Amino acid sequence: MRVACDSCGGLLDVVYDWNRLRPPTSFEFFQRKWAQRNDPLALSGVWRFYELLPFAPRERVVTIGEGQTLLQPSGGVGKFVGLKGGQLYLQYEGLNPSGSFKDNGMVAAFTHAHTIGAKRAACASTGNTSASLALYCSVTRLMKAVIFIGSGKISYGKLSQALDYGALTMQIAGDFDDAMARVKEVSAQLGIYLVNSVNPFRLEGQKTIMFRVLESLGWQVPDWIVVPGGNLGNSSAFGKAFVELHQIGLIDRIPRLAVINAAGANTLYELYEKRGLRWNAGRPDHSSVEQYYGEMDRQDRRASTIASAIEINRPVNLDKCLRALEDCNGVVREVTDQEILDAKAQVGAGGFGCEPASAASVAGAKLLVSQGVIGRDERVVCILTGHQLKDPTATVAYHTTDQEQFNKVLGARGVKRANFANRAVAVPNELDEIVKAIQLYS
Ligand code: F0G
């Protein structure tokens, strides 16, 4: 399948003729679908918004009930971030069937693949895309999954999913950027359908995360959307979602977008905030991007962060993300692994929990409030992209009393302290001692 333009190399984009399609003129149209929960397309949190991503015939649409996710206000996390009470919301995309936001996009790409009769689908992954593809293949039996992962680069929670769901799992000696380059070659050579977010239909599905955020807020537009940035599919999709809603008249303003890189994988931050790269009416300065990539290669600089999901130095959706930043008056920040893990502990202590990459959004929101970019009384939605159980190694190392384990997993990444650790209490297997310890600590 073609994902890029033959002449300029830019990624393809899905564009709708809204005049002809006549999308709904009010959000109530979607609200009414809540009364039809026995219809799988109304139950799905993606296909409930079918009319806003109408690229496939209804009878070919695939669903496994994705997108049943929640937006919750979090007082505790809001206080940590520095916002006034009631202004911080967490969008829990970890509640998807494979435990991450990827299912929103995967179901759309998978639907397109099914529409054109694909029998094999491939992706490179830091773990969540592969888990999602493997799940759709195992549940529907419509395709065979071929996944490419960097050896030792994905967390056990995610690897275990791909293996359990029966995907053909290729472990490449390299990192995500290497795996991404290879999967493009292999899928072109063998004619395998590619489901990475270079695939424009992935982004169509991921728009619905924003539709559900609006739905949960009673169709009010928040002031800020804060999202971690890796391959930049989400940020690109979110911008597209708001621009289209605005075009068709369903919203009257567009929220601001903050994309948060890990400091150890900060290409977007470096290019956008430090070197001034901009969308520039569709002509971003690619020579400065190539120059930056050349510098990285010469210094053999590899992405490195505990947030393995966003350990990416060559984001494939860079251009589309620049467009989203322009459309949403966006900003980009970087946060350290220390900040990510402390924010993650706060999310866990005051909500359903998330994996490290997701907590970059909360750490980034905190930074932006401290800088006065986000006002204390603004309404902020942080996207929690993946489930807490995706990466137990990072969580346990953060809370451990075992200094060696802490040093090995986190110290090596520059994390000095676990500021919000909840340490297990070691007790002998004796009733009196256990009772004493509970009285002492509770
Ligand atoms: N958060 C999580 C949990 C992710 O798995 C990813 C990406 C991101 C954030 C970044 O999102 O690419 O849209 O900017 N994971 C991909 C994967 C790369 O292979 O699972 P993005």
XYZ file of C-alpha atoms and ligand atoms in Angstrom:
463
model
C 0.000 0.000 0.000
C 1.187 3.516 -0.779
C 1.544 5.777 2.239
C 3.655 8.561 0.745
C 3.550 10.852 -2.275
C 5.732 9.587 -5.135
C 7.007 13.024 -6.060
C 7.638 14.811 -2.729
C 7.865 11.839 -0.354
C 5.409 13.451 2.114
C 2.906 11.203 3.875
C -0.568 10.936 2.402
C -3.489 12.483 4.224
C -7.197 11.612 4.254
C -9.297 14.518 3.029
C -13.096 14.514 2.972
C -15.481 16.452 0.805
C -17.716 17.619 3.632
C -20.079 19.408 1.250
C -20.925 16.128 -0.359
C -20.819 13.967 2.775
C -23.036 16.258 4.836
C -21.770 15.404 8.339
C -24.065 15.824 11.359
C -24.815 19.398 12.267
C -24.951 18.814 16.015
C -23.212 16.626 18.564
C -26.589 15.266 19.681
C -26.456 12.995 16.651
C -23.603 11.073 18.308
C -25.162 11.250 21.723
C -28.244 9.448 20.442
C -26.063 6.467 19.528
C -25.595 5.739 23.236
C -29.129 4.330 23.130
C -28.096 1.744 20.505
C -25.466 -0.172 22.445
C -26.462 -3.491 20.882
C -25.167 -2.146 17.556
C -21.382 -2.836 17.550
C -20.736 0.303 15.505
C -22.529 2.446 18.064
C -20.852 0.661 20.976
C -17.354 1.253 19.613
C -15.884 4.522 20.864
C -14.271 4.871 17.433
C -17.134 3.994 15.090
C -19.706 5.891 17.133
C -18.127 8.784 15.230
C -18.239 7.001 11.867
C -19.645 10.084 10.123
C -16.460 11.991 11.040
C -14.169 9.325 9.505
C -16.303 7.905 6.717
C -13.539 6.338 4.621
C -14.757 2.724 4.600
C -18.046 1.079 3.641
C -19.998 0.219 6.805
C -20.190 -3.476 5.979
C -16.390 -3.772 5.954
C -15.883 -2.005 9.269
C -14.067 -4.109 11.886
C -14.580 -3.605 15.621
C -13.702 -5.423 18.830
C -15.335 -2.854 21.114
C -12.419 -0.407 21.286
C -12.612 3.127 22.639
C -14.573 2.509 25.851
C -12.313 4.972 27.604
C -12.834 7.552 30.334
C -12.133 11.178 31.018
C -11.803 11.802 34.725
C -11.083 14.935 36.719
C -8.195 14.349 39.122
C -7.847 16.700 42.077
C -4.620 15.092 43.285
C -2.853 15.232 39.946
C -4.263 18.727 39.331
C -2.671 19.947 42.559
C 0.645 18.315 41.619
C 0.515 20.048 38.241
C -0.288 23.382 39.918
C -3.790 23.963 38.533
C -6.808 25.298 40.388
C -9.241 22.654 41.647
C -11.322 20.809 39.043
C -9.282 21.946 36.031
C -7.132 18.875 35.367
C -8.596 15.909 33.501
C -7.013 12.582 32.641
C -8.082 10.725 29.509
C -7.486 7.022 30.200
C -6.699 5.420 26.867
C -5.134 2.480 28.724
C -8.680 1.135 29.069
C -8.678 -0.007 25.436
C -8.738 -3.763 24.675
C -4.963 -3.994 24.196
C -4.274 -1.481 26.953
C -3.265 1.565 24.928
C -4.628 4.302 22.654
C -3.303 2.372 19.663
C -6.545 0.439 19.277
C -8.267 3.643 18.128
C -5.967 3.912 15.148
C -5.412 0.210 14.609
C -9.097 -0.502 14.133
C -9.225 2.125 11.416
C -6.092 0.916 9.572
C -7.223 -2.666 10.033
C -10.598 -1.789 8.552
C -8.915 -0.258 5.539
C -6.627 -3.302 5.186
C -9.681 -5.555 5.316
C -11.480 -3.363 2.787
C -8.677 -3.860 0.271
C -8.341 -7.572 1.039
C -4.970 -7.623 2.849
C -4.019 -10.927 4.436
C -0.865 -9.879 6.304
C -0.191 -6.704 8.266
C 3.103 -5.451 9.660
C 4.441 -2.773 11.973
C 7.583 -1.665 13.749
C 6.863 -0.922 17.347
C 8.029 0.163 20.764
C 5.452 -2.371 21.951
C 1.959 -0.921 21.923
C 1.310 -0.815 18.186
C 2.490 -4.413 17.967
C 0.285 -5.490 20.884
C -2.689 -3.828 19.214
C -2.073 -5.308 15.760
C -1.494 -8.749 17.273
C -4.757 -8.482 19.189
C -6.835 -7.476 16.152
C -5.337 -10.354 14.192
C -5.954 -12.899 16.925
C -9.528 -11.826 17.666
C -10.733 -11.363 14.094
C -8.561 -13.968 12.332
C -8.720 -11.727 9.277
C -4.962 -11.256 8.945
C -1.599 -12.513 10.122
C 0.511 -10.076 12.172
C 4.212 -9.549 11.461
C 5.856 -7.278 13.998
C 9.316 -5.707 14.180
C 10.725 -4.720 17.555
C 14.092 -3.476 18.740
C 15.746 -6.230 20.723
C 15.546 -5.469 24.449
C 13.731 -2.227 23.684
C 10.186 -3.084 24.659
C 8.717 -3.740 28.076
C 7.697 -7.238 29.061
C 4.024 -6.364 29.357
C 3.943 -5.430 25.675
C 6.190 -8.231 24.431
C 4.079 -10.768 26.297
C 0.977 -9.532 24.484
C 2.470 -9.966 21.017
C 3.709 -13.453 21.861
C 0.475 -14.540 23.508
C -1.661 -13.262 20.620
C 0.447 -15.291 18.214
C 2.122 -12.556 16.125
C 5.187 -13.418 14.055
C 7.673 -11.437 16.154
C 10.916 -10.243 14.549
C 13.438 -8.984 17.088
C 15.869 -6.689 15.299
C 19.322 -5.988 16.702
C 18.709 -2.257 16.917
C 16.167 0.255 18.187
C 12.763 1.504 17.010
C 14.247 3.805 14.376
C 16.092 0.818 12.863
C 12.993 -1.387 13.023
C 10.878 1.322 11.375
C 13.301 1.662 8.454
C 13.328 -2.122 7.965
C 9.596 -2.688 8.157
C 9.044 -0.154 5.391
C 11.457 -2.053 3.133
C 10.110 -5.470 4.016
C 6.452 -4.565 3.617
C 7.166 -2.964 0.232
C 9.118 -6.016 -0.928
C 6.637 -8.629 0.293
C 3.459 -6.610 -0.254
C 2.484 -6.658 3.417
C 0.021 -4.026 4.635
C 1.800 -1.490 6.887
C -0.087 -0.287 9.968
C 2.406 2.130 11.513
C 1.180 5.694 11.800
C 2.695 6.456 8.388
C -0.636 4.912 7.414
C -3.101 7.824 7.185
C -6.070 5.724 8.334
C -4.410 5.199 11.721
C -4.710 8.932 12.287
C -8.382 8.901 11.316
C -9.112 6.468 14.153
C -7.015 8.419 16.624
C -9.083 11.556 15.975
C -11.838 9.908 17.992
C -9.831 10.280 21.226
C -10.550 13.991 20.915
C -14.202 13.389 20.042
C -14.585 11.388 23.247
C -12.819 14.071 25.281
C -15.313 16.631 23.978
C -18.194 14.228 24.555
C -17.118 13.736 28.185
C -16.926 17.504 28.684
C -20.485 17.969 27.435
C -19.045 19.139 24.080
C -17.152 21.997 25.650
C -13.691 22.663 24.236
C -10.929 22.536 26.889
C -8.130 25.113 26.895
C -5.281 22.631 26.497
C -4.647 19.108 25.252
C -1.346 17.732 26.518
C 0.017 14.605 24.862
C 3.294 12.679 24.852
C 5.144 12.800 21.534
C 6.905 9.788 20.012
C 6.172 9.064 16.376
C 3.783 12.061 16.524
C 0.694 10.252 15.237
C -1.534 11.344 18.100
C -0.618 15.003 17.999
C -1.127 15.010 14.211
C -4.487 13.284 14.536
C -5.677 15.587 17.308
C -4.907 18.683 15.271
C -6.754 17.226 12.292
C -9.735 16.340 14.468
C -10.152 19.878 15.763
C -9.601 21.530 12.392
C -12.269 19.319 10.812
C -14.749 19.887 13.640
C -14.163 23.594 13.214
C -14.567 23.369 9.425
C -17.903 21.625 9.686
C -19.075 24.002 12.370
C -19.340 21.648 15.336
C -16.910 23.675 17.478
C -16.235 27.392 17.472
C -12.692 27.365 18.818
C -9.671 25.089 18.762
C -7.825 24.170 21.982
C -4.081 24.661 22.336
C -1.871 21.611 21.948
C 1.208 20.766 24.022
C 3.388 17.911 22.780
C 5.798 16.509 25.344
C 9.024 14.720 24.423
C 11.208 12.728 26.761
C 14.503 14.598 27.101
C 16.323 11.496 25.831
C 14.242 11.429 22.625
C 13.634 15.098 21.963
C 13.797 15.594 18.202
C 10.550 17.570 18.006
C 11.520 19.772 20.945
C 14.934 20.453 19.443
C 13.604 21.227 15.966
C 10.491 23.192 16.939
C 11.540 25.092 20.042
C 15.311 25.414 19.577
C 15.748 25.611 15.815
C 12.456 27.258 14.932
C 11.198 24.635 12.468
C 7.635 25.438 11.430
C 4.905 24.072 9.140
C 5.504 27.067 6.907
C 2.301 26.701 4.846
C 3.111 23.095 3.971
C 6.776 23.654 3.192
C 8.760 22.950 6.350
C 12.501 23.356 5.989
C 13.470 19.729 5.403
C 17.126 20.607 4.963
C 17.330 21.634 8.629
C 15.699 18.317 9.600
C 18.208 16.369 7.501
C 21.029 18.401 8.996
C 19.844 17.536 12.499
C 19.543 13.836 11.654
C 23.040 13.972 10.164
C 24.368 15.454 13.419
C 22.681 12.672 15.390
C 24.208 10.025 13.139
C 27.711 11.498 13.266
C 27.577 11.578 17.068
C 25.937 8.127 17.070
C 23.231 9.626 19.273
C 20.436 7.119 19.972
C 17.114 7.753 21.657
C 17.282 6.807 25.336
C 14.531 7.121 27.946
C 12.769 4.991 30.557
C 9.602 5.920 28.644
C 10.405 3.224 26.069
C 7.149 3.831 24.169
C 8.474 7.220 23.015
C 12.124 6.253 22.638
C 12.151 7.519 19.047
C 14.536 9.942 17.353
C 13.073 10.052 13.833
C 9.354 10.673 14.215
C 7.591 9.688 11.001
C 4.751 12.179 11.414
C 6.986 15.191 11.957
C 5.425 17.261 9.157
C 1.830 16.527 10.117
C 2.651 17.351 13.727
C 4.078 20.712 12.631
C 0.763 21.357 10.904
C -1.135 20.448 14.081
C 1.095 22.734 16.154
C 0.353 25.565 13.743
C -3.397 24.880 13.717
C -3.581 24.570 17.511
C -1.146 27.345 18.460
C 0.944 24.598 19.995
C 4.031 24.327 22.138
C 6.589 21.540 22.634
C 8.464 20.711 25.822
C 10.885 18.046 27.001
C 10.826 16.375 30.416
C 13.450 14.230 32.139
C 12.995 10.621 33.175
C 13.005 11.839 36.800
C 10.069 14.160 36.054
C 8.267 11.434 34.108
C 8.523 8.881 36.911
C 7.492 11.310 39.638
C 4.481 12.341 37.538
C 3.660 8.676 36.921
C 3.698 7.983 40.664
C 1.278 10.881 41.163
C -1.053 9.522 38.496
C -0.931 6.091 40.122
C -1.617 7.530 43.564
C -4.534 9.645 42.331
C -6.088 7.651 39.514
C -6.009 4.480 37.467
C -2.286 4.650 36.701
C -0.375 4.752 33.431
C 2.865 3.647 31.826
C 5.931 5.935 31.877
C 5.477 7.513 28.414
C 1.923 8.566 29.272
C 3.085 10.407 32.377
C 5.188 12.687 30.177
C 1.927 14.538 29.525
C 1.412 15.247 33.245
C 5.074 16.153 33.771
C 4.823 18.458 30.746
C 1.644 20.115 32.011
C 3.376 20.768 35.348
C 6.336 22.342 33.555
C 4.061 24.534 31.414
C 2.117 25.738 34.467
C 5.395 26.564 36.246
C 6.464 28.560 33.172
C 3.164 30.444 33.116
C 2.367 29.119 29.617
C -0.650 27.239 30.954
C -2.672 29.460 33.285
C -3.625 28.027 36.700
C -7.308 28.446 35.974
C -7.259 26.921 32.501
C -8.914 23.604 31.755
C -6.321 20.987 30.845
C -6.705 17.451 29.497
C -3.668 15.152 29.759
C -3.806 12.087 27.549
C -2.745 8.916 29.362
C -1.831 6.819 26.386
C -1.056 3.431 27.944
C -2.059 1.234 30.878
C -0.023 1.048 34.071
C 0.507 -2.723 33.709
C 2.328 -2.316 30.393
C 5.632 -1.695 32.160
C 5.745 -3.079 35.703
C 9.569 -3.084 35.716
C 9.742 0.719 35.827
C 7.018 0.943 38.471
C 8.500 -1.662 40.787
C 12.008 -0.200 40.435
C 10.621 3.220 41.414
C 8.975 1.950 44.580
C 11.644 -0.585 45.545
C 13.754 -0.634 48.700
C 16.450 -2.508 46.780
C 19.048 0.111 45.877
C 20.701 -2.186 43.365
C 17.469 -2.679 41.436
C 16.777 1.062 41.532
C 20.259 1.849 40.206
C 20.074 -0.752 37.473
C 16.685 0.238 36.056
C 16.462 3.950 36.903
C 19.778 5.246 38.252
C 21.408 4.400 34.937
C 18.947 6.828 33.323
C 19.783 9.723 35.594
C 16.862 9.193 37.979
C 18.201 10.142 41.415
C 15.255 9.869 43.776
C 11.854 8.276 43.916
C 10.152 11.330 45.371
C 6.774 9.645 45.772
C 7.822 6.057 46.425
C 5.445 3.773 48.304
C 7.847 1.257 49.750
C 6.823 -2.264 50.694
C 7.404 -3.110 54.339
C 9.458 -6.275 54.876
C 8.311 -8.271 57.902
C 9.088 -11.707 59.280
C 6.308 -14.250 58.910
C 5.164 -13.729 62.522
C 1.762 -12.478 63.618
C 3.027 -10.096 66.334
C 5.581 -8.502 64.037
C 3.018 -8.048 61.262
C 0.502 -6.444 63.641
C 3.200 -4.150 65.036
C 4.272 -3.083 61.569
C 0.706 -2.288 60.488
C 0.181 -0.185 63.629
C 3.456 1.590 63.044
C 2.870 2.441 59.372
C -0.884 2.919 59.020
N 2.406 6.736 24.532
C 2.460 5.412 24.345
C 2.028 4.543 25.475
C 2.894 4.869 23.117
O 2.921 3.558 22.955
C 3.312 5.748 22.093
C 3.793 5.243 20.821
C 3.239 7.122 22.346
C 2.785 7.579 23.557
C 3.632 8.103 21.307
O 2.592 8.309 20.426
O 3.716 8.023 18.258
O 1.487 9.063 18.419
O 3.511 10.263 19.236
N 4.074 4.053 20.591
C 4.411 3.501 19.280
C 4.426 1.999 19.327
C 5.576 4.123 18.651
O 5.133 1.375 18.540
O 3.712 1.413 20.120
P 2.839 8.968 18.990
